[in-house]
Short mmCIF file of C-alpha atoms and ligand atoms in Angstrom, two decimals:
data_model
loop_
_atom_site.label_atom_id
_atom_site.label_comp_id
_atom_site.label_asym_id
_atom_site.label_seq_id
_atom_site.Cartn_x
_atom_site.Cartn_y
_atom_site.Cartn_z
CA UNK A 20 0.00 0.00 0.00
CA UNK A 21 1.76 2.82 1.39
CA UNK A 22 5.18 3.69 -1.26
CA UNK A 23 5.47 7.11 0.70
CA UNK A 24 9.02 8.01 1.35
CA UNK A 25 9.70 7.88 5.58
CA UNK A 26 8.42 10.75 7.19
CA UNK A 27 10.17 11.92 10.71
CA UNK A 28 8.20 13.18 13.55
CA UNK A 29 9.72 14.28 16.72
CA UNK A 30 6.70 14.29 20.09
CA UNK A 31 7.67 17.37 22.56
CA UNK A 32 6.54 17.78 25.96
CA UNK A 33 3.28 18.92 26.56
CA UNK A 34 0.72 19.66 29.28
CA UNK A 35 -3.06 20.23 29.74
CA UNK A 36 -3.89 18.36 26.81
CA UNK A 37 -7.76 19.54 26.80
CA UNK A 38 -10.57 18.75 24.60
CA UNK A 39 -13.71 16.92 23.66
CA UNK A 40 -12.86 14.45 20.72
CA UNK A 41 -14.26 11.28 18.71
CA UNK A 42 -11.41 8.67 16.95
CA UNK A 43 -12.14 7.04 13.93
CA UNK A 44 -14.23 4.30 13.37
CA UNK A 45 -13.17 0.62 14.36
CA UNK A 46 -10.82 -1.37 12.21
CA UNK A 47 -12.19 -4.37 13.15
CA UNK A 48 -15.62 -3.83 12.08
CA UNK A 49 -14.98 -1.75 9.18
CA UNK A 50 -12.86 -4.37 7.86
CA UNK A 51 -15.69 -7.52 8.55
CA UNK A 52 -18.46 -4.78 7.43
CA UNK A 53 -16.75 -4.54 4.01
CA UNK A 54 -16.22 -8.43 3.82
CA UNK A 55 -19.78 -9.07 4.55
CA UNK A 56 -21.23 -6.51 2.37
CA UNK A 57 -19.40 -8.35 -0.20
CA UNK A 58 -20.88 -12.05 0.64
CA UNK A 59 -24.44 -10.50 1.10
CA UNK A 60 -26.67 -10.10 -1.74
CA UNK A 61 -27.85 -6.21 -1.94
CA UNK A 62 -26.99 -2.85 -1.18
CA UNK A 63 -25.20 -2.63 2.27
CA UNK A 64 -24.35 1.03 3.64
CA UNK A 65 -21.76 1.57 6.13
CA UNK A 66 -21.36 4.66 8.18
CA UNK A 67 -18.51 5.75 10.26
CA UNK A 68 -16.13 3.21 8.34
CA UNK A 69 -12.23 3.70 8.92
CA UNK A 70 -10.74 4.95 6.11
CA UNK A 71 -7.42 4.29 7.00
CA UNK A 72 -5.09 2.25 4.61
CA UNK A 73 -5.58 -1.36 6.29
CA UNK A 74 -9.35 -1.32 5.49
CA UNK A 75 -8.88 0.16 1.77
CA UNK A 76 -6.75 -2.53 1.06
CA UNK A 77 -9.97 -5.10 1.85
CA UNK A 78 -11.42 -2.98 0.33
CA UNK A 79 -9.65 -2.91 -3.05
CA UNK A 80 -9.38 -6.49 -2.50
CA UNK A 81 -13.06 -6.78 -1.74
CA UNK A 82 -13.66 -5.04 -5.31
CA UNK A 83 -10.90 -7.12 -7.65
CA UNK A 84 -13.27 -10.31 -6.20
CA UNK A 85 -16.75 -8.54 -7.60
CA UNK A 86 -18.40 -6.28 -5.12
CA UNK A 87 -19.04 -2.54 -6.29
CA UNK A 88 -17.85 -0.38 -3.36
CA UNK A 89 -18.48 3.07 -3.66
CA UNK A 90 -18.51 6.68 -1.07
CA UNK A 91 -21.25 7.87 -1.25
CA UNK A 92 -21.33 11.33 1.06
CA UNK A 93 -19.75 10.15 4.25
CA UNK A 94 -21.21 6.42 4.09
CA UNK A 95 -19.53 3.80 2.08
CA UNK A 96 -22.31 1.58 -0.44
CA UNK A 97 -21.39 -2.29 -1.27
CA UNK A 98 -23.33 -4.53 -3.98
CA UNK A 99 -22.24 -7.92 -2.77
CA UNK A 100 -22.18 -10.90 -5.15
CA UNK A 101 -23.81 -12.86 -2.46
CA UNK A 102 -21.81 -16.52 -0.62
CA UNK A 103 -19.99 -18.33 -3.53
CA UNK A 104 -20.29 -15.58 -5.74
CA UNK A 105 -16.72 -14.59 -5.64
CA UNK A 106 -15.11 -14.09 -8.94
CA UNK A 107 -11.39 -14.85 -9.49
CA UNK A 108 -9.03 -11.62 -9.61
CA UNK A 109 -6.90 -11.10 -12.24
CA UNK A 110 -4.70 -9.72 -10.58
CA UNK A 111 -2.65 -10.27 -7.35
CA UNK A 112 -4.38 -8.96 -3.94
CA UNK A 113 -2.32 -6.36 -2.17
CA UNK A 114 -2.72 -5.95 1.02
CA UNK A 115 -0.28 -3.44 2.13
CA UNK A 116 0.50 -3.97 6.28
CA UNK A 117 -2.69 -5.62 7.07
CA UNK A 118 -2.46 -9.56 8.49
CA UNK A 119 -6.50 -8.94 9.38
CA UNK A 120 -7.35 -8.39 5.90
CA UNK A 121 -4.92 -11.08 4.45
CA UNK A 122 -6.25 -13.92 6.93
CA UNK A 123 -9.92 -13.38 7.12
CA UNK A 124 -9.64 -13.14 2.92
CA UNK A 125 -7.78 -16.08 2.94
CA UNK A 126 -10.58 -17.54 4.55
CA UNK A 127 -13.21 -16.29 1.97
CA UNK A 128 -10.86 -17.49 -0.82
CA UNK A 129 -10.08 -21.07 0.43
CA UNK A 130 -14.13 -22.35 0.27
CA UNK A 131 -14.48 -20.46 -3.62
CA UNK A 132 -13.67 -22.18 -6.99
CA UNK A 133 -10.81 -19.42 -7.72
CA UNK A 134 -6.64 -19.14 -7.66
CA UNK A 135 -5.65 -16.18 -6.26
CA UNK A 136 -2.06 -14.69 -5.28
CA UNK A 137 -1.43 -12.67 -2.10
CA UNK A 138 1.37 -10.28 -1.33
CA UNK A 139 1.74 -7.40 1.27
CA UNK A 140 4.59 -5.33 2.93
CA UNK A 141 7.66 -6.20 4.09
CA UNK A 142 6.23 -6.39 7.38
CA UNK A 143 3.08 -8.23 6.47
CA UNK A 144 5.41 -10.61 4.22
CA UNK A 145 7.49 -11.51 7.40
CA UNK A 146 4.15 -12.43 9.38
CA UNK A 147 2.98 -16.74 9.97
CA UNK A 148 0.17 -17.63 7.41
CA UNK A 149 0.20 -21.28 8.37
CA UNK A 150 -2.28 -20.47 11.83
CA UNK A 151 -4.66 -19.93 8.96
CA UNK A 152 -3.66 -22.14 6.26
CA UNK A 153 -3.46 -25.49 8.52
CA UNK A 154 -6.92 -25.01 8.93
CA UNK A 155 -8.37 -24.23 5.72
CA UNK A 156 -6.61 -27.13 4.19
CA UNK A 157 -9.13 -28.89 5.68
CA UNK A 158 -12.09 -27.10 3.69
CA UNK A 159 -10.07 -28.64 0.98
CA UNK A 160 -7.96 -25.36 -0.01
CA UNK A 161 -4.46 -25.58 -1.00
CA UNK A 162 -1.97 -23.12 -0.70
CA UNK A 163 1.61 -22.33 -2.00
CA UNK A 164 3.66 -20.20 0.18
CA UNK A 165 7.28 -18.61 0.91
CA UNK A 166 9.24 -20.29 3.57
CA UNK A 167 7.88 -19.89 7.01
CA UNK A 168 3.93 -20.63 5.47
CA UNK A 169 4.76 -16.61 4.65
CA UNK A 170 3.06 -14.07 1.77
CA UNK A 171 3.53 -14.06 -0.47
CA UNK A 172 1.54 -16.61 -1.26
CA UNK A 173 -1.20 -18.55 -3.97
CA UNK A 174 -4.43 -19.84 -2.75
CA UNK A 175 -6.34 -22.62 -4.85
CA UNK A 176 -9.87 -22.75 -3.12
CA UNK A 177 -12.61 -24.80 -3.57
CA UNK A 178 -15.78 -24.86 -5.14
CA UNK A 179 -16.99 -28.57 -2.96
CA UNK A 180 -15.69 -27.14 0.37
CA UNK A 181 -16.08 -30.04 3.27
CA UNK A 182 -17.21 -28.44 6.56
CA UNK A 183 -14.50 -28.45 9.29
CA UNK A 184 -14.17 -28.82 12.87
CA UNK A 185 -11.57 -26.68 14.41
CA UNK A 186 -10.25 -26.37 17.83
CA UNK A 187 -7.87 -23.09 17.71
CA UNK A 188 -4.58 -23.25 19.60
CA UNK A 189 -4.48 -19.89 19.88
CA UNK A 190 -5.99 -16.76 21.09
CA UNK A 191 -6.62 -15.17 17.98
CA UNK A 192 -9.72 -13.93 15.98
CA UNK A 193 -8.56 -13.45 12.96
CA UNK A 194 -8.30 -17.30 12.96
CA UNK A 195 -11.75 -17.94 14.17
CA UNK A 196 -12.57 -15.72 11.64
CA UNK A 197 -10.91 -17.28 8.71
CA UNK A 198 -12.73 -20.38 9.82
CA UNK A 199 -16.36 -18.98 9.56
CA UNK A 200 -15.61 -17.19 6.56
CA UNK A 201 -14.40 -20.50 4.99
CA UNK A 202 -17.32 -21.82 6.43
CA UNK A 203 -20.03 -19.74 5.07
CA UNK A 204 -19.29 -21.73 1.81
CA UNK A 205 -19.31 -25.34 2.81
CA UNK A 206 -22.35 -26.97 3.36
CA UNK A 207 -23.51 -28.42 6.65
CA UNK A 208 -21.72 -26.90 10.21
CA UNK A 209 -18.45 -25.63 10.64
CA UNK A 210 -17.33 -25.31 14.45
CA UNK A 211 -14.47 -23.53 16.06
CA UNK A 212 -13.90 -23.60 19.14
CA UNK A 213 -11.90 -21.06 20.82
CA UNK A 214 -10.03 -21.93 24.28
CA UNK A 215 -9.96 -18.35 24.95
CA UNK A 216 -12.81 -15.91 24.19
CA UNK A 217 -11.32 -13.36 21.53
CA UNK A 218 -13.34 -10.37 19.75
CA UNK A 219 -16.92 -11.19 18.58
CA UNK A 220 -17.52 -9.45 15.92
CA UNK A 221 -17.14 -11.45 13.16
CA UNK A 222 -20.13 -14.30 15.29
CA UNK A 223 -22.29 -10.52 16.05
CA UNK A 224 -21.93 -9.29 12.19
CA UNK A 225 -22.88 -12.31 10.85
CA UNK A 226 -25.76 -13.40 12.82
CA UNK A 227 -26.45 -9.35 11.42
CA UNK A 228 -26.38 -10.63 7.95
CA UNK A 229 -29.01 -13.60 8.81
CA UNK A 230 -26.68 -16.43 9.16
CA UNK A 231 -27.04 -19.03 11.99
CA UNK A 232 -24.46 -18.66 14.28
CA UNK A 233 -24.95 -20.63 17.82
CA UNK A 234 -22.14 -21.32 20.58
CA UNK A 235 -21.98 -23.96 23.65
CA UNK A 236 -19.62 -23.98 26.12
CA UNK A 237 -17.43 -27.62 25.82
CA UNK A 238 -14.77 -28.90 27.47
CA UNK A 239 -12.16 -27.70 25.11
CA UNK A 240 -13.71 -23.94 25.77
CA UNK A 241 -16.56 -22.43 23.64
CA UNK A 242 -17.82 -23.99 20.26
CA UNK A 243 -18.98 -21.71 17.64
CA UNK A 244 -20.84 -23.18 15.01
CA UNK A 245 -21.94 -21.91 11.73
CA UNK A 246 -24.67 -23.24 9.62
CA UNK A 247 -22.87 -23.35 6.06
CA UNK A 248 -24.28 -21.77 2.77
CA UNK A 249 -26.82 -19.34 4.29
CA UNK A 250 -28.22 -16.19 2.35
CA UNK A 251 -26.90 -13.52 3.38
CA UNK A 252 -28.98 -10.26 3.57
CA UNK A 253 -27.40 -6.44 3.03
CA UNK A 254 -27.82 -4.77 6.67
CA UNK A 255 -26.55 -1.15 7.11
CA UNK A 256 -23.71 -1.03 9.72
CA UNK A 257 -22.80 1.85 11.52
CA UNK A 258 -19.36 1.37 13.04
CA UNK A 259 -18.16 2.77 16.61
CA UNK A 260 -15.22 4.58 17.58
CA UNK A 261 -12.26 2.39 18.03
CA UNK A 262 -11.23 1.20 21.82
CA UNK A 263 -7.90 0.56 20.07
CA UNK A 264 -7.39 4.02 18.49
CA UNK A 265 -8.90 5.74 21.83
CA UNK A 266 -6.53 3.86 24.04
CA UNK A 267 -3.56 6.11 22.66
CA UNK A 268 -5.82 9.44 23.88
CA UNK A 269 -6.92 7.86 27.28
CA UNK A 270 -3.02 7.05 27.98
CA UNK A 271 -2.31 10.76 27.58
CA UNK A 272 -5.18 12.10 29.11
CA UNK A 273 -3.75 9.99 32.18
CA UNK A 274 -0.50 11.17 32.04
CA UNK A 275 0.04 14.11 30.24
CA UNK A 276 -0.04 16.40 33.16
CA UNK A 277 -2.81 19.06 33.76
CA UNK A 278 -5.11 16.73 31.06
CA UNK A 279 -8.76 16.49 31.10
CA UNK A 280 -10.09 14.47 27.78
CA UNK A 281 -13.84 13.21 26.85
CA UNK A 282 -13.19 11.10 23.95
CA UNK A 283 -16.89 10.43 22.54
CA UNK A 284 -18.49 7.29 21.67
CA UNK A 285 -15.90 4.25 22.17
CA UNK A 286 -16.84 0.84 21.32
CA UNK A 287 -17.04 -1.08 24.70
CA UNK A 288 -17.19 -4.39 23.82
CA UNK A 289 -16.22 -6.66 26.59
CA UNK A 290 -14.03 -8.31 24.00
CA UNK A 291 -11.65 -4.77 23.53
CA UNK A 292 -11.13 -3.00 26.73
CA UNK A 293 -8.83 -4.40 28.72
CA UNK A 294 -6.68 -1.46 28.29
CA UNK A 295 -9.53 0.51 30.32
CA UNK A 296 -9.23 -2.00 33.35
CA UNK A 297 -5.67 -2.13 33.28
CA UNK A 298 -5.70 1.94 33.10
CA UNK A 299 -8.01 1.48 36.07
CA UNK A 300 -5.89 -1.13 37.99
CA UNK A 301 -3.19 1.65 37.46
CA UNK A 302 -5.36 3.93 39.27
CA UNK A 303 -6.68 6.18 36.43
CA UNK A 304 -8.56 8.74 36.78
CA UNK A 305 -10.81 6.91 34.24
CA UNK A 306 -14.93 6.99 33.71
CA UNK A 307 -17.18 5.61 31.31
CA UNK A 308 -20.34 7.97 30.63
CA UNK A 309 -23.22 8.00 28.46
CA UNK A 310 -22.86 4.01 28.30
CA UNK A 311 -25.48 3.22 25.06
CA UNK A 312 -26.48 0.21 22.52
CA UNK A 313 -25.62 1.45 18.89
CA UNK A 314 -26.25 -1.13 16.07
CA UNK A 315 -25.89 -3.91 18.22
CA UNK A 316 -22.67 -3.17 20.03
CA UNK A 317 -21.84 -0.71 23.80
CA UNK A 318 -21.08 2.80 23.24
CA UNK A 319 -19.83 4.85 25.72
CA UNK A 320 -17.81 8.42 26.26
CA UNK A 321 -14.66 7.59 28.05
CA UNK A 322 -13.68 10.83 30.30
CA UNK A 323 -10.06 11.07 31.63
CA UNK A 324 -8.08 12.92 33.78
CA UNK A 325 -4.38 13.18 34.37
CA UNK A 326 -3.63 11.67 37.72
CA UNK A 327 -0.52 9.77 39.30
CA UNK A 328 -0.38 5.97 37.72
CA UNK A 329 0.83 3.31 40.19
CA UNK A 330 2.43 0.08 39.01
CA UNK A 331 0.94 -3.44 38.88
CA UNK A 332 0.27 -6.84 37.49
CA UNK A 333 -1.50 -6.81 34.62
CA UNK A 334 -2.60 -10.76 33.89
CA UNK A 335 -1.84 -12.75 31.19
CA UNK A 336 -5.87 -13.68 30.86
CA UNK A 337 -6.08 -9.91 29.93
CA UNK A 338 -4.35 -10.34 26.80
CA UNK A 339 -6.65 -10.97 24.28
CA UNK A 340 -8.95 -8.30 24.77
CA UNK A 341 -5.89 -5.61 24.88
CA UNK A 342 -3.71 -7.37 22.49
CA UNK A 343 -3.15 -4.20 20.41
CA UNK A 344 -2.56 -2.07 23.16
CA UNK A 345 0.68 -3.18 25.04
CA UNK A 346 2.77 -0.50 23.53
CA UNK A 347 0.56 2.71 24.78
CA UNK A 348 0.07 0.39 27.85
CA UNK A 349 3.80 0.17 28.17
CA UNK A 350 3.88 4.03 27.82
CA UNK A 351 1.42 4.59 30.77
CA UNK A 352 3.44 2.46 32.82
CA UNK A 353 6.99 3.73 32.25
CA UNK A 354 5.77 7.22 33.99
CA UNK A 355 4.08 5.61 36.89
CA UNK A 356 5.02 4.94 40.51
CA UNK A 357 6.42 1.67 40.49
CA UNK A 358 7.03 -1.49 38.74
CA UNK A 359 4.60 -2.95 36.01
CA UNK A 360 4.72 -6.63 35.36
CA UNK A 361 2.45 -7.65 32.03
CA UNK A 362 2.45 -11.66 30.95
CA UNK A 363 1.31 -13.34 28.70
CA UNK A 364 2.84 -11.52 25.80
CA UNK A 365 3.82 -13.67 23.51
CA UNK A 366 1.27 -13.05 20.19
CA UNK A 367 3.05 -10.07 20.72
CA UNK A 368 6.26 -11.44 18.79
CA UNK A 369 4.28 -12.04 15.45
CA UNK A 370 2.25 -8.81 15.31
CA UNK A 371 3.43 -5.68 12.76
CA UNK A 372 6.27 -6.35 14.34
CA UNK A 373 8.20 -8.18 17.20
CA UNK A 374 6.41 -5.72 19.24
CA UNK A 375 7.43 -7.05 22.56
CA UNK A 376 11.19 -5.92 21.50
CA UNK A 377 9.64 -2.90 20.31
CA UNK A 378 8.48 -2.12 23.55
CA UNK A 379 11.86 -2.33 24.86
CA UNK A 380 13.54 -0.80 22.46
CA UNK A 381 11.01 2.21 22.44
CA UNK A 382 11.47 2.44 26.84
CA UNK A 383 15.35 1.65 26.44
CA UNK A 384 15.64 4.88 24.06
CA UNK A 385 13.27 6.94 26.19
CA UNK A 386 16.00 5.95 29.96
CA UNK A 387 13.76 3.44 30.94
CA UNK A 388 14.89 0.24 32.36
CA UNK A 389 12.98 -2.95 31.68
CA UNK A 390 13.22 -6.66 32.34
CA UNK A 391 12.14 -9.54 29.86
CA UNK A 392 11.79 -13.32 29.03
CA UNK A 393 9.56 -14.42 26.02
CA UNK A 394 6.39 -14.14 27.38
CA UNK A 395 6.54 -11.32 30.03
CA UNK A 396 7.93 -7.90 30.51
CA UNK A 397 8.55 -6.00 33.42
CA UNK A 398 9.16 -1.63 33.63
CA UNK A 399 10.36 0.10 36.20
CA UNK A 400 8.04 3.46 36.17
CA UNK A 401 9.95 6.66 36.56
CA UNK A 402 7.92 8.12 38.68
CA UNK A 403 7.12 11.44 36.26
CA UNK A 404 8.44 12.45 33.40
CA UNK A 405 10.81 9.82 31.33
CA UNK A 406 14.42 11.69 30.48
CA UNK A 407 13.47 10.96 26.40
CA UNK A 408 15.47 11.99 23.68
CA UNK A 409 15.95 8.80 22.06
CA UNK A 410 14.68 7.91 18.11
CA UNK A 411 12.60 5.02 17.87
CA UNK A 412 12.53 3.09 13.84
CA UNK A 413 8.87 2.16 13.69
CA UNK A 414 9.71 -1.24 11.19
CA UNK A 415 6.34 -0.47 9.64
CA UNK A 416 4.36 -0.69 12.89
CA UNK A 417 1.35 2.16 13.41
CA UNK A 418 1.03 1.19 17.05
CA UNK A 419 4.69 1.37 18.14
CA UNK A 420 4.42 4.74 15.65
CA UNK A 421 1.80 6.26 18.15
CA UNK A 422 2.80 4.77 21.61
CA UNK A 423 6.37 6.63 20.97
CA UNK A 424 4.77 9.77 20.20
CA UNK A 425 2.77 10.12 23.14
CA UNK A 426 5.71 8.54 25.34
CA UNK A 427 7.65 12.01 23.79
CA UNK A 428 4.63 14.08 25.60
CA UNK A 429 5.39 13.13 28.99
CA UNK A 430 9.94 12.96 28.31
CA UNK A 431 12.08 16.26 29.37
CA UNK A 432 14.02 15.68 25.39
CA UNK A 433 10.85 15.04 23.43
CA UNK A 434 10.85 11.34 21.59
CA UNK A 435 11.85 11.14 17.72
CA UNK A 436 10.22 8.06 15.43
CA UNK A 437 11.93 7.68 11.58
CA UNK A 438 8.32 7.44 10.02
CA UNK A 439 4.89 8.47 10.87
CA UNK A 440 3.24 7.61 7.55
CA UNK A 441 2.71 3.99 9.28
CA UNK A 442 0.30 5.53 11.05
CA UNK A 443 -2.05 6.12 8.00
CA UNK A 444 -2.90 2.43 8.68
CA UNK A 445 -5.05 2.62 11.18
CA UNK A 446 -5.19 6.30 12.95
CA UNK A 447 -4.76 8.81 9.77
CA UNK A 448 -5.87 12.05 12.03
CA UNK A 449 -3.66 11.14 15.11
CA UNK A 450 -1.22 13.85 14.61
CA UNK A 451 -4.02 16.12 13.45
CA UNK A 452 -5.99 15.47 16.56
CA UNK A 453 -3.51 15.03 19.04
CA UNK A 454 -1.72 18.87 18.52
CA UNK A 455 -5.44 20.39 18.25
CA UNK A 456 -5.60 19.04 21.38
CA UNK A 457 -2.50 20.73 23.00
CA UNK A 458 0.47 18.46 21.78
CA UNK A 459 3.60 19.19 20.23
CA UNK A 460 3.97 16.60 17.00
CA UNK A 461 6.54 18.15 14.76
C1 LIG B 513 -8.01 -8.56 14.90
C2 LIG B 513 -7.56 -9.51 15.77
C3 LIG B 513 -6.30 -9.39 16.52
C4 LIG B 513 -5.71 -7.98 16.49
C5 LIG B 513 -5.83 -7.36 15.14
C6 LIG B 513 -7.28 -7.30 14.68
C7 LIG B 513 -9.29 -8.78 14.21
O1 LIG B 513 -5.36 -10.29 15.97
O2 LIG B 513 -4.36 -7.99 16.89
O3 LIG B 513 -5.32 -6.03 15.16
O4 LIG B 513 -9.88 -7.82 13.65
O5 LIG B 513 -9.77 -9.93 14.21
P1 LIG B 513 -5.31 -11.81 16.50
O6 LIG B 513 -6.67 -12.33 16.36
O7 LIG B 513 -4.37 -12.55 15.60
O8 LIG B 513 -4.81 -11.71 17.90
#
C-alpha cells in the first residue's frame, strides 16, 4: 500500500492536553463490514467506516473479487455478489501492512472455486500464514507459500468445500474468523472452538447478515458453530469509535499532566477493553459515561483525567482483549510509581512487528529500564516524566508509531520516530488530533 518516502516526527513535551474528541471508526468492524457486504446479496451502507489504509486494502481487495464499493457522502455503499459468488481476480491482492485483511480473505478465498495470489509489505510478508492455512486445508484449499507458510503466497480454493471442525490453539480472531468465513461456503456446520474468548464481531456481524451462528460452552472452551451456505442479507452497519485508536488518547489524558479528555463514543465491547481496566488497575482517573447500545454493540464516552499511575500486574488472561494495546500500555506504565509486570505476551512477537522488543527498544531509548523473558515484561516506572530523547525506527508498525509519540509528551528531550506515515494504517488524524488538542507533533 503505502510507497510514501519515511516521514520523521519528533513528540515534545506537553501539558493540559484539553478537549472533547471522537477517533475514527473501528478497524475491526470496518474491515468484517466490508467483507460481509461483499458475501451478502444487496446494497449494504456503512457509516462511520475507517478509512485508513488497512481497510482500503480489503477494500480494493473486496472489489478485484466482484463487489461494487463506492462513497457515497460520508457512508460507504457495497453490492455484494452474495456466498460463492466470488469471482477470481486477475490480478494479485495487495494488502499493504494488514495480516486482518490477508487472513480473514484467505478464509473467503479457500471455500471459492478461484486461484488467487497474495502479497503485502515487508512487514506483512514476514508475518505466519500457516495459523490460517493449517486449517483451511481442511475445507479442501491448497496453498503455495514462501518459507515460514509466509506471503507471499497462492491460494487454490474450492468450489466442494467439506465443513471443518476446528479447535484453535491460539488466542486469535482473525483465525476464528478465517474459519467462519471458509465456512459460510461449505455446506452443513463448521465449528471452532476457541479456548480463549477473543473479539466477537465477526459471530455478532454475521448473525447481522441472517446467518445461523450458535455457541456452547465444551470442554475444550466455547464452540462456535456456523450453519454453512446461508443467504446472506445487506444490513446497514454503523461502526463505533475504536477502543484501540482511543486507548492512545486515554493514555495521555492519564499522564500528560494538567489533562482532562472526553473522547466520545468508544466501542465497549467486553471483548476490547482491557486497556480501560488495566488503566483502572493503574489507578486512572478513568470513567465511562453515556454508556449506550448502537447497532448492536456498547457505546460509551470515556472521560479522563491526568492523575498519578501506580504500578501493577496486569494478567496474562487480559491479553486478548488488549492485544493491540501493550505499547501505549507500556507508555502509561513507564511514567508511573512503580514497577509494572504484564504476561502473557507472547502473540506479541508475530504482530506488525516483534512488538514485545519494540516495547523495549522504544522504553530503552526513552531511559527506561525494563526486564524480559519471552512471554513477560517488566518496567520500572519513573515516577514522572521519562528523560526521552531517544529515536525510535517504527519497522512499519502504526502502534509502536503512536505509543512513541505520546511517550515524547510526557519525556524532558521530546521522543523522535523515523516514520509516521505507518500511522495512516489505522489512525490517519492522530497527529491532526492530538496537537489540536495541546500536543507538540513536529
Ligand atoms: C483482529 C484480531 C487481533 C488484532 C488485530 C485485529 C481482528 O489479531 O491484533 O489487530 O480484527 O480480528 P489476532 O486475532 O491474531 O490476535
Amino acid at each position: 500500500m503505502s510507497s510514501l518516502p519515511l516521514a520523521p516526527a519528533k513528540s515534545l513535551t506537553a501539558q493540559n492536553l484539553t478537549g472533547t474528541i471522537r477517533v475514527p471508526g473501528d478497524k475491526s468492524i470496518s474491515h468484517r463490514s466490508l467483507m460481509f457486504g461483499t458475501l451478502a446479496l444487496g446494497e449494504t451502507r456503512v457509516s462511520g467506516l475507517l478509512t485508513g489504509e488497512d481497510v482500503m486494502a480489503t477494500a480494493e481487495a473486496m472489489r478485484r473479487l466482484g463487489a461494487s464499493i463506492e462513497k457515497d457522502g460520508e457512508d460507504f455503499v457495497i453490492n455484494g455478489v452474495g456466498v460463492g459468488g466470488l469471482r477470481e481476480p486477475s490480478l494479485p491482492l495487495d494488502m499493504g501492512n494488514s495480516g486482518t485483511s490477508t487472513r480473514l480473505i484467505l478464509g473467503m478465498l479457500a471455500t471459492h472455486d478461484l486461484t488467487a495470489v497474495v502479497f503485502g509489505d515487508a512487514s506483512l510478508n514476514k508475518r505466519p500464514m500457516a495459523r490460517v492455512t493449517v486449517p483451511l486445508i481442511q475445507f479442501g484449499a491448497t496453498f503455495m507459500t514462501r518459507s515460514g507458510d509466509r506471503l507471499p503466497l497462492a491460494v487454490k480454493g474450492t468450489g466442494n468445500a467439506m465443513p471443518v471442525e476446528y479447535v484453535s490453539p491460539l488466542a486469535s480472531a482473525q483465525v476464528k474468523s478465517a474459519v467462519l468465513l471458509a465456512g459460510l461456503n461449505a455446506p452443513g456446520n463448521t465449528t471452532l472452538t476457541e479456548r480463549t474468548p477473543t473479539r466477537d464481531h465477526t459471530e455478532r456481524m454475521l448473525r447481522g447478515f441472517g446467518a445461523e451462528v450458535t455457541t456452547a460452552e465444551t470442554s475444550d472452551g466455547l464452540a462456535i458453530t456456523l450453519s454453512g451456505q446461508p443467504e446472506l442479507r445487506a444490513t446497514p452497519v454503523v461502526v463505533p469509535g475504536d477502543p484501540s485508536s482511543a486507548a492512545f488518547l486515554a493514555v495521555a489524558g492519564a499522564i500528560v499532566p494538567g489533562s482532562a479528555l472526553l473522547i466520545e463514543n468508544v466501542m465497549q465491547n467486553e471483548h476490547r477493553t482491557g486497556v480501560f481496566q488495566s488503566l483502572l488497575d493503574m489507578g486512572a482517573d478513568l470513567s465511562l459515561q453515556n454508556t449506550r447500545e448502537v447497532a448492536g454493540e456498547t457505546v460509551a464516552d470515556v472521560a479522563v483525567t491526568a492523575s498519578t499511575l501506580k504500578g501493577c500486574l496486569i494478567p496474562a488472561e487480559r491479553a486478548p482483549s488488549q492485544i493491540d494495546e501493550y505499547p501505549i500500555l507500556s507508555v502509561a506504565a513507564a511514567v508511573a510509581e512503580g514497577t509494572t509486570r504484564m504476561e502473557g505476551l507472547e502473540e506479541l512477537r508475530v504482530k506488525e512487528s516483534d512488538r514485545l522488543q519494540g516495547i523495549i527498544d522504544m522504553l530503552t531509548a526513552a531511559g527506561v529500564t525494563t526486564r524480559s523473558g519471552d512471554d513477560w515484561l517488566e518496567i520500572d516506572g519513573m515516577g514522572g516524566s521519562v528523560p526521552g530523547g531517544g529515536e525510535v525506527f517504527t519497522e512499519l508498525d502504526h502502534r509502536r508509531a503512536m505509543s512513541t509519540l505520546v511517550l515524547g509528551m510526557v519525556s524532558d528531550k521530546g521522543m523522535a520516530v523515523d516514520d509516521k506515515n505507518c500511522i495512516l494504517t489505522s489512525f490517519p488524524t492522530f497527529v491532526s488530533l492530538f496537537n489540536d488538542l495541546g500536543a507538540r507533533v513536529e
